[in-house]
Amino acid sequence: MKHPLIGIFDSGVGGLTVLAEAARFLPAARYLYFADSGFAPYGEKSRSEILERCFKIADKMAQRNVDAIVVACNTATSSAIVEMRQRYSFPIIGMEPALKPAAENAHDGTILVLGTAFTIREPKYQELLQRFQRQREIISLPCPGLVNLIEAGGKDLPEMNARLKQILGDLPASNISAIVLGCTHFVFLKNNLRTIFKTNIEFFDGNLGTARQLVRMLAERGHVCPEASPEANTPRIKPQIEIDTSGERHHVLFLCETLLSELMNNQIKPFMPMNND
Ligand code: DGL
């Protein structure tokens, strides 16, 4: 049986959190991951710059005959998903801040959405916000600087919590019950946020929904994935992952390997970089 080849990309290492979730459902699939760290952060770029990067990365993945691409980035999805779906014949799966599941499931209290400046101001998110702000109190907060720190490998450094506290201001003392991690990089910051909020915060991200959507889209295209259930995956098959980056190779590949091992409890095969011509 031929296992599907899935392309996943982000402005950097954030999309690894999506890759880890996809690999729980589809451990026998083959993955190409591209960390566009040389052009991060997308959240501070223009729409046309982001679109150009998305086409460049996806064109290269298309040449490798991927069966689907996951845009593992809320910012890139807001800017490029429509054009990407027009350009490629295989499924393109995008992401948006998980405000719907949060609004429907979070306990009483205010929902805090953390995203990039770009995602928060784009019409796609503003429409989503309008749908739910009648039923819940929602605060949307752009978070400049965090992506760069994570890309530098600093999620566990004291600077990260200092920067987070600066961005959050008085919010940790208010009635926040849930946080939507509306940027895939921020999924790495759950522990930092738990420390700062000191209360039982519920977290919502789009990763599970994205992985499920990927499984559905592949199934519609005839890719039967009998292993497509995280519960069924014990003992785990180690997914085959190839990683490449536009950033400083040694640093980014080492960071990817470290973060992926954390996310997947070391259940990864050693990966090889993609052909970077
Ligand atoms: N990880 C990305 C997202 O989900 C973007 C971060 C950035 O490059 O600004 O939005």
CSV table of C-alpha atoms and ligand atoms in Angstrom, one decimal:
chain,number,residue,atom,x,y,z
A,1,MET,CA,0.0,0.0,0.0
A,2,LYS,CA,1.3,3.5,-0.9
A,3,HIS,CA,1.3,5.8,2.1
A,4,PRO,CA,0.3,9.4,1.4
A,5,LEU,CA,3.0,12.1,1.2
A,6,ILE,CA,1.9,15.2,3.1
A,7,GLY,CA,3.5,18.6,2.9
A,8,ILE,CA,3.3,20.8,6.0
A,9,PHE,CA,4.8,24.3,6.3
A,10,ASP,CA,4.8,27.3,8.6
A,11,SER,CA,6.9,30.5,9.0
A,12,GLY,CA,9.1,28.4,11.2
A,13,VAL,CA,8.9,25.8,14.0
A,14,GLY,CA,5.3,26.5,15.0
A,15,GLY,CA,3.8,24.1,12.5
A,16,LEU,CA,5.7,21.2,14.1
A,17,THR,CA,2.8,21.2,16.7
A,18,VAL,CA,0.5,20.4,13.8
A,19,LEU,CA,2.8,17.9,12.3
A,20,ALA,CA,2.9,16.0,15.7
A,21,GLU,CA,-0.9,15.9,15.8
A,22,ALA,CA,-1.1,14.8,12.2
A,23,ALA,CA,1.4,12.0,12.9
A,24,ARG,CA,-0.7,10.7,15.8
A,25,PHE,CA,-3.5,10.1,13.3
A,26,LEU,CA,-1.4,9.1,10.4
A,27,PRO,CA,1.9,7.6,11.6
A,28,ALA,CA,2.5,5.6,8.5
A,29,ALA,CA,2.2,8.7,6.2
A,30,ARG,CA,5.4,10.4,4.9
A,31,TYR,CA,5.9,14.0,5.8
A,32,LEU,CA,7.7,16.9,4.2
A,33,TYR,CA,8.0,19.8,6.7
A,34,PHE,CA,9.2,23.2,5.7
A,35,ALA,CA,10.2,25.8,8.3
A,36,ASP,CA,10.3,29.2,6.6
A,37,SER,CA,12.4,30.6,9.4
A,38,GLY,CA,14.5,32.8,7.1
A,39,PHE,CA,11.3,34.8,6.4
A,40,ALA,CA,9.7,34.7,9.9
A,41,PRO,CA,7.7,36.3,11.4
A,42,TYR,CA,5.0,36.2,8.8
A,43,GLY,CA,2.8,38.2,11.2
A,44,GLU,CA,4.8,41.3,10.5
A,45,LYS,CA,4.9,40.9,6.7
A,46,SER,CA,2.5,42.1,4.0
A,47,ARG,CA,-0.2,39.9,2.4
A,48,SER,CA,1.6,39.8,-0.9
A,49,GLU,CA,4.9,38.9,0.7
A,50,ILE,CA,3.3,36.0,2.6
A,51,LEU,CA,1.4,34.9,-0.6
A,52,GLU,CA,4.7,34.8,-2.5
A,53,ARG,CA,6.4,32.6,0.2
A,54,CYS,CA,3.4,30.2,0.3
A,55,PHE,CA,3.5,29.7,-3.5
A,56,LYS,CA,7.2,29.2,-3.5
A,57,ILE,CA,7.1,26.6,-0.8
A,58,ALA,CA,4.0,24.8,-2.1
A,59,ASP,CA,5.3,24.8,-5.7
A,60,LYS,CA,8.3,22.9,-4.4
A,61,MET,CA,6.2,20.5,-2.5
A,62,ALA,CA,4.0,20.0,-5.6
A,63,GLN,CA,7.1,19.0,-7.6
A,64,ARG,CA,7.6,16.2,-5.0
A,65,ASN,CA,4.0,15.0,-5.8
A,66,VAL,CA,2.5,15.6,-2.4
A,67,ASP,CA,-1.0,14.3,-1.8
A,68,ALA,CA,-2.0,17.3,0.4
A,69,ILE,CA,-0.5,20.4,1.9
A,70,VAL,CA,-1.3,21.6,5.4
A,71,VAL,CA,-0.7,25.3,5.9
A,72,ALA,CA,0.2,25.0,9.5
A,73,CYS,CA,0.1,28.7,10.1
A,74,ASN,CA,-2.9,30.9,11.0
A,75,THR,CA,-1.3,33.9,9.4
A,76,ALA,CA,-0.5,32.2,6.1
A,77,THR,CA,-4.0,30.8,6.0
A,78,SER,CA,-5.6,34.2,6.4
A,79,SER,CA,-3.4,35.6,3.6
A,80,ALA,CA,-3.1,32.8,1.0
A,81,ILE,CA,-5.6,29.9,1.4
A,82,VAL,CA,-8.0,31.1,-1.3
A,83,GLU,CA,-5.3,31.6,-3.9
A,84,MET,CA,-3.6,28.3,-2.9
A,85,ARG,CA,-6.8,26.4,-3.4
A,86,GLN,CA,-7.1,27.9,-6.9
A,87,ARG,CA,-3.5,27.1,-7.8
A,88,TYR,CA,-3.2,23.4,-6.7
A,89,SER,CA,-5.3,20.4,-7.5
A,90,PHE,CA,-4.5,18.5,-4.3
A,91,PRO,CA,-6.2,19.4,-1.0
A,92,ILE,CA,-4.9,22.4,0.9
A,93,ILE,CA,-5.8,22.3,4.6
A,94,GLY,CA,-5.7,25.6,6.4
A,95,MET,CA,-6.0,26.8,10.0
A,96,GLU,CA,-7.9,29.5,12.0
A,97,PRO,CA,-7.8,30.4,15.7
A,98,ALA,CA,-10.0,27.8,17.5
A,99,LEU,CA,-12.5,30.3,18.7
A,100,LYS,CA,-15.5,28.2,17.8
A,101,PRO,CA,-14.6,25.2,20.0
A,102,ALA,CA,-13.6,27.7,22.8
A,103,ALA,CA,-16.8,29.6,22.6
A,104,GLU,CA,-18.9,26.4,22.6
A,105,ASN,CA,-16.9,24.5,25.3
A,106,ALA,CA,-15.0,26.8,27.6
A,107,HIS,CA,-16.2,27.2,31.1
A,108,ASP,CA,-17.7,30.6,32.1
A,109,GLY,CA,-15.3,33.5,31.9
A,110,THR,CA,-13.5,35.6,29.3
A,111,ILE,CA,-11.8,33.9,26.4
A,112,LEU,CA,-8.4,35.3,25.5
A,113,VAL,CA,-7.3,34.9,21.9
A,114,LEU,CA,-3.6,35.2,21.2
A,115,GLY,CA,-2.5,35.6,17.6
A,116,THR,CA,-0.2,37.5,15.3
A,117,ALA,CA,-1.0,41.1,14.6
A,118,PHE,CA,-1.8,40.0,11.0
A,119,THR,CA,-4.2,37.3,11.9
A,120,ILE,CA,-6.1,39.4,14.4
A,121,ARG,CA,-6.7,42.3,12.0
A,122,GLU,CA,-7.6,40.3,8.9
A,123,PRO,CA,-11.3,40.1,7.9
A,124,LYS,CA,-11.2,36.3,8.2
A,125,TYR,CA,-10.7,36.5,12.0
A,126,GLN,CA,-12.9,39.6,12.4
A,127,GLU,CA,-15.8,37.6,10.9
A,128,LEU,CA,-15.2,34.7,13.2
A,129,LEU,CA,-15.1,37.1,16.2
A,130,GLN,CA,-18.4,38.7,15.2
A,131,ARG,CA,-20.0,35.2,15.2
A,132,PHE,CA,-19.1,34.5,18.8
A,133,GLN,CA,-18.8,37.8,20.6
A,134,ARG,CA,-22.5,38.0,21.3
A,135,GLN,CA,-22.4,34.8,23.3
A,136,ARG,CA,-19.0,35.2,25.0
A,137,GLU,CA,-16.7,37.9,26.3
A,138,ILE,CA,-13.6,37.7,24.0
A,139,ILE,CA,-10.4,39.6,24.1
A,140,SER,CA,-8.2,39.4,21.0
A,141,LEU,CA,-4.5,40.2,21.6
A,142,PRO,CA,-1.8,40.5,19.0
A,143,CYS,CA,1.6,39.2,20.4
A,144,PRO,CA,4.6,40.8,18.7
A,145,GLY,CA,8.0,39.4,19.4
A,146,LEU,CA,7.0,36.0,20.7
A,147,VAL,CA,7.6,34.2,17.4
A,148,ASN,CA,11.1,35.5,17.1
A,149,LEU,CA,12.0,34.3,20.6
A,150,ILE,CA,10.6,30.9,19.9
A,151,GLU,CA,12.5,30.7,16.6
A,152,ALA,CA,15.7,31.6,18.5
A,153,GLY,CA,15.1,28.6,20.7
A,154,GLY,CA,14.0,30.7,23.7
A,155,LYS,CA,10.7,29.3,24.8
A,156,ASP,CA,12.2,28.2,28.2
A,157,LEU,CA,14.3,31.3,28.7
A,158,PRO,CA,13.4,33.9,31.4
A,159,GLU,CA,13.0,36.5,28.6
A,160,MET,CA,10.0,34.6,27.3
A,161,ASN,CA,8.0,35.0,30.4
A,162,ALA,CA,9.1,38.6,30.8
A,163,ARG,CA,7.9,39.3,27.3
A,164,LEU,CA,4.7,37.5,27.8
A,165,LYS,CA,4.0,39.4,31.0
A,166,GLN,CA,4.6,42.6,29.2
A,167,ILE,CA,2.1,41.7,26.4
A,168,LEU,CA,-0.5,40.4,28.8
A,169,GLY,CA,-0.4,43.4,31.2
A,170,ASP,CA,-3.2,43.0,33.8
A,171,LEU,CA,-5.0,40.1,32.1
A,172,PRO,CA,-3.6,37.4,34.3
A,173,ALA,CA,-5.4,39.0,37.3
A,174,SER,CA,-8.8,39.1,35.4
A,175,ASN,CA,-11.5,36.6,34.7
A,176,ILE,CA,-9.8,34.7,31.9
A,177,SER,CA,-11.0,31.0,31.8
A,178,ALA,CA,-9.7,30.0,28.4
A,179,ILE,CA,-6.9,30.9,26.0
A,180,VAL,CA,-7.1,30.3,22.3
A,181,LEU,CA,-3.6,29.7,20.9
A,182,GLY,CA,-4.2,31.4,17.5
A,183,CYS,CA,-0.7,31.0,16.2
A,184,THR,CA,0.9,27.6,15.9
A,185,HIS,CA,4.1,28.8,17.6
A,186,PHE,CA,2.1,29.7,20.8
A,187,VAL,CA,1.2,26.0,21.3
A,188,PHE,CA,4.7,25.7,22.7
A,189,LEU,CA,3.9,28.3,25.4
A,190,LYS,CA,1.3,26.5,27.4
A,191,ASN,CA,3.6,25.9,30.4
A,192,ASN,CA,4.7,29.6,30.4
A,193,LEU,CA,1.1,30.7,30.3
A,194,ARG,CA,0.1,28.3,33.1
A,195,THR,CA,2.9,29.7,35.3
A,196,ILE,CA,1.8,33.3,34.6
A,197,PHE,CA,-2.0,32.8,35.0
A,198,LYS,CA,-1.6,30.6,38.1
A,199,THR,CA,-5.2,29.4,37.6
A,200,ASN,CA,-6.8,26.5,35.7
A,201,ILE,CA,-6.8,27.9,32.2
A,202,GLU,CA,-8.2,25.8,29.4
A,203,PHE,CA,-6.3,25.9,26.2
A,204,PHE,CA,-7.8,25.6,22.7
A,205,ASP,CA,-5.8,25.3,19.5
A,206,GLY,CA,-6.7,24.2,15.9
A,207,ASN,CA,-4.4,21.3,15.7
A,208,LEU,CA,-6.8,18.4,16.4
A,209,GLY,CA,-9.4,19.8,14.0
A,210,THR,CA,-6.7,20.3,11.3
A,211,ALA,CA,-5.4,16.7,11.7
A,212,ARG,CA,-9.0,15.4,11.4
A,213,GLN,CA,-9.7,17.5,8.4
A,214,LEU,CA,-6.5,16.1,6.8
A,215,VAL,CA,-7.6,12.5,7.4
A,216,ARG,CA,-11.0,13.3,5.9
A,217,MET,CA,-9.6,15.0,2.8
A,218,LEU,CA,-7.2,12.1,2.2
A,219,ALA,CA,-10.0,9.6,2.6
A,220,GLU,CA,-12.1,11.5,0.1
A,221,ARG,CA,-9.2,11.1,-2.4
A,222,GLY,CA,-9.1,7.3,-1.8
A,223,HIS,CA,-6.2,7.2,0.6
A,224,VAL,CA,-7.4,4.6,3.0
A,225,CYS,CA,-5.5,5.1,6.3
A,226,PRO,CA,-6.5,2.2,8.5
A,227,GLU,CA,-4.2,3.4,11.2
A,228,ALA,CA,-5.9,6.8,11.3
A,229,SER,CA,-6.8,6.8,14.9
A,230,PRO,CA,-4.5,7.9,17.7
A,231,GLU,CA,-5.8,5.2,20.0
A,232,ALA,CA,-5.0,2.5,17.5
A,233,ASN,CA,-1.4,3.6,17.3
A,234,THR,CA,0.1,1.6,20.1
A,235,PRO,CA,2.8,0.3,19.7
A,236,ARG,CA,3.5,3.4,17.6
A,237,ILE,CA,4.7,3.4,14.1
A,238,LYS,CA,7.5,6.0,13.8
A,239,PRO,CA,6.5,8.5,11.1
A,240,GLN,CA,8.9,9.3,8.4
A,241,ILE,CA,9.6,13.0,8.4
A,242,GLU,CA,11.8,15.1,6.1
A,243,ILE,CA,12.5,18.6,7.2
A,244,ASP,CA,14.0,21.6,5.4
A,245,THR,CA,14.2,25.3,6.2
A,246,SER,CA,15.0,28.7,4.6
A,247,GLY,CA,16.6,29.7,8.0
A,248,GLU,CA,20.0,29.0,9.4
A,249,ARG,CA,20.1,25.3,8.7
A,250,HIS,CA,22.1,24.0,11.6
A,251,HIS,CA,20.2,26.0,14.2
A,252,VAL,CA,16.7,25.4,12.7
A,253,LEU,CA,17.1,21.7,12.1
A,254,PHE,CA,18.5,21.1,15.6
A,255,LEU,CA,15.6,23.1,17.1
A,256,CYS,CA,13.1,21.2,15.0
A,257,GLU,CA,14.6,17.9,16.2
A,258,THR,CA,14.5,19.0,19.8
A,259,LEU,CA,10.9,20.3,19.7
A,260,LEU,CA,9.6,17.4,17.7
A,261,SER,CA,11.1,14.9,20.2
A,262,GLU,CA,9.4,16.8,23.0
A,263,LEU,CA,6.1,16.8,21.2
A,264,MET,CA,6.2,13.2,20.1
A,265,ASN,CA,8.0,11.6,23.1
A,266,ASN,CA,10.9,10.7,20.9
A,267,GLN,CA,8.7,8.7,18.6
A,268,ILE,CA,10.4,10.0,15.4
A,269,LYS,CA,12.7,8.5,12.9
A,270,PRO,CA,15.9,10.5,12.3
A,271,PHE,CA,15.0,12.8,9.5
A,272,MET,CA,16.8,14.0,6.4
A,273,PRO,CA,16.7,17.5,5.0
A,274,MET,CA,14.8,18.0,1.8
A,275,ASN,CA,16.8,18.8,-1.4
A,276,ASN,CA,17.4,22.4,-1.0
A,277,ASP,CA,18.3,23.6,-4.5
B,1,DGL,N1,3.0,30.2,13.3
B,1,DGL,C1,2.3,31.2,12.6
B,1,DGL,C2,0.8,31.3,12.8
B,1,DGL,O1,0.2,30.3,13.2
B,1,DGL,C3,2.9,32.5,12.3
B,1,DGL,C4,3.9,33.1,13.1
B,1,DGL,C5,4.6,34.3,12.4
B,1,DGL,O2,5.4,34.0,11.6
B,1,DGL,O3,4.3,35.4,12.6
B,1,DGL,O4,0.2,32.3,12.7
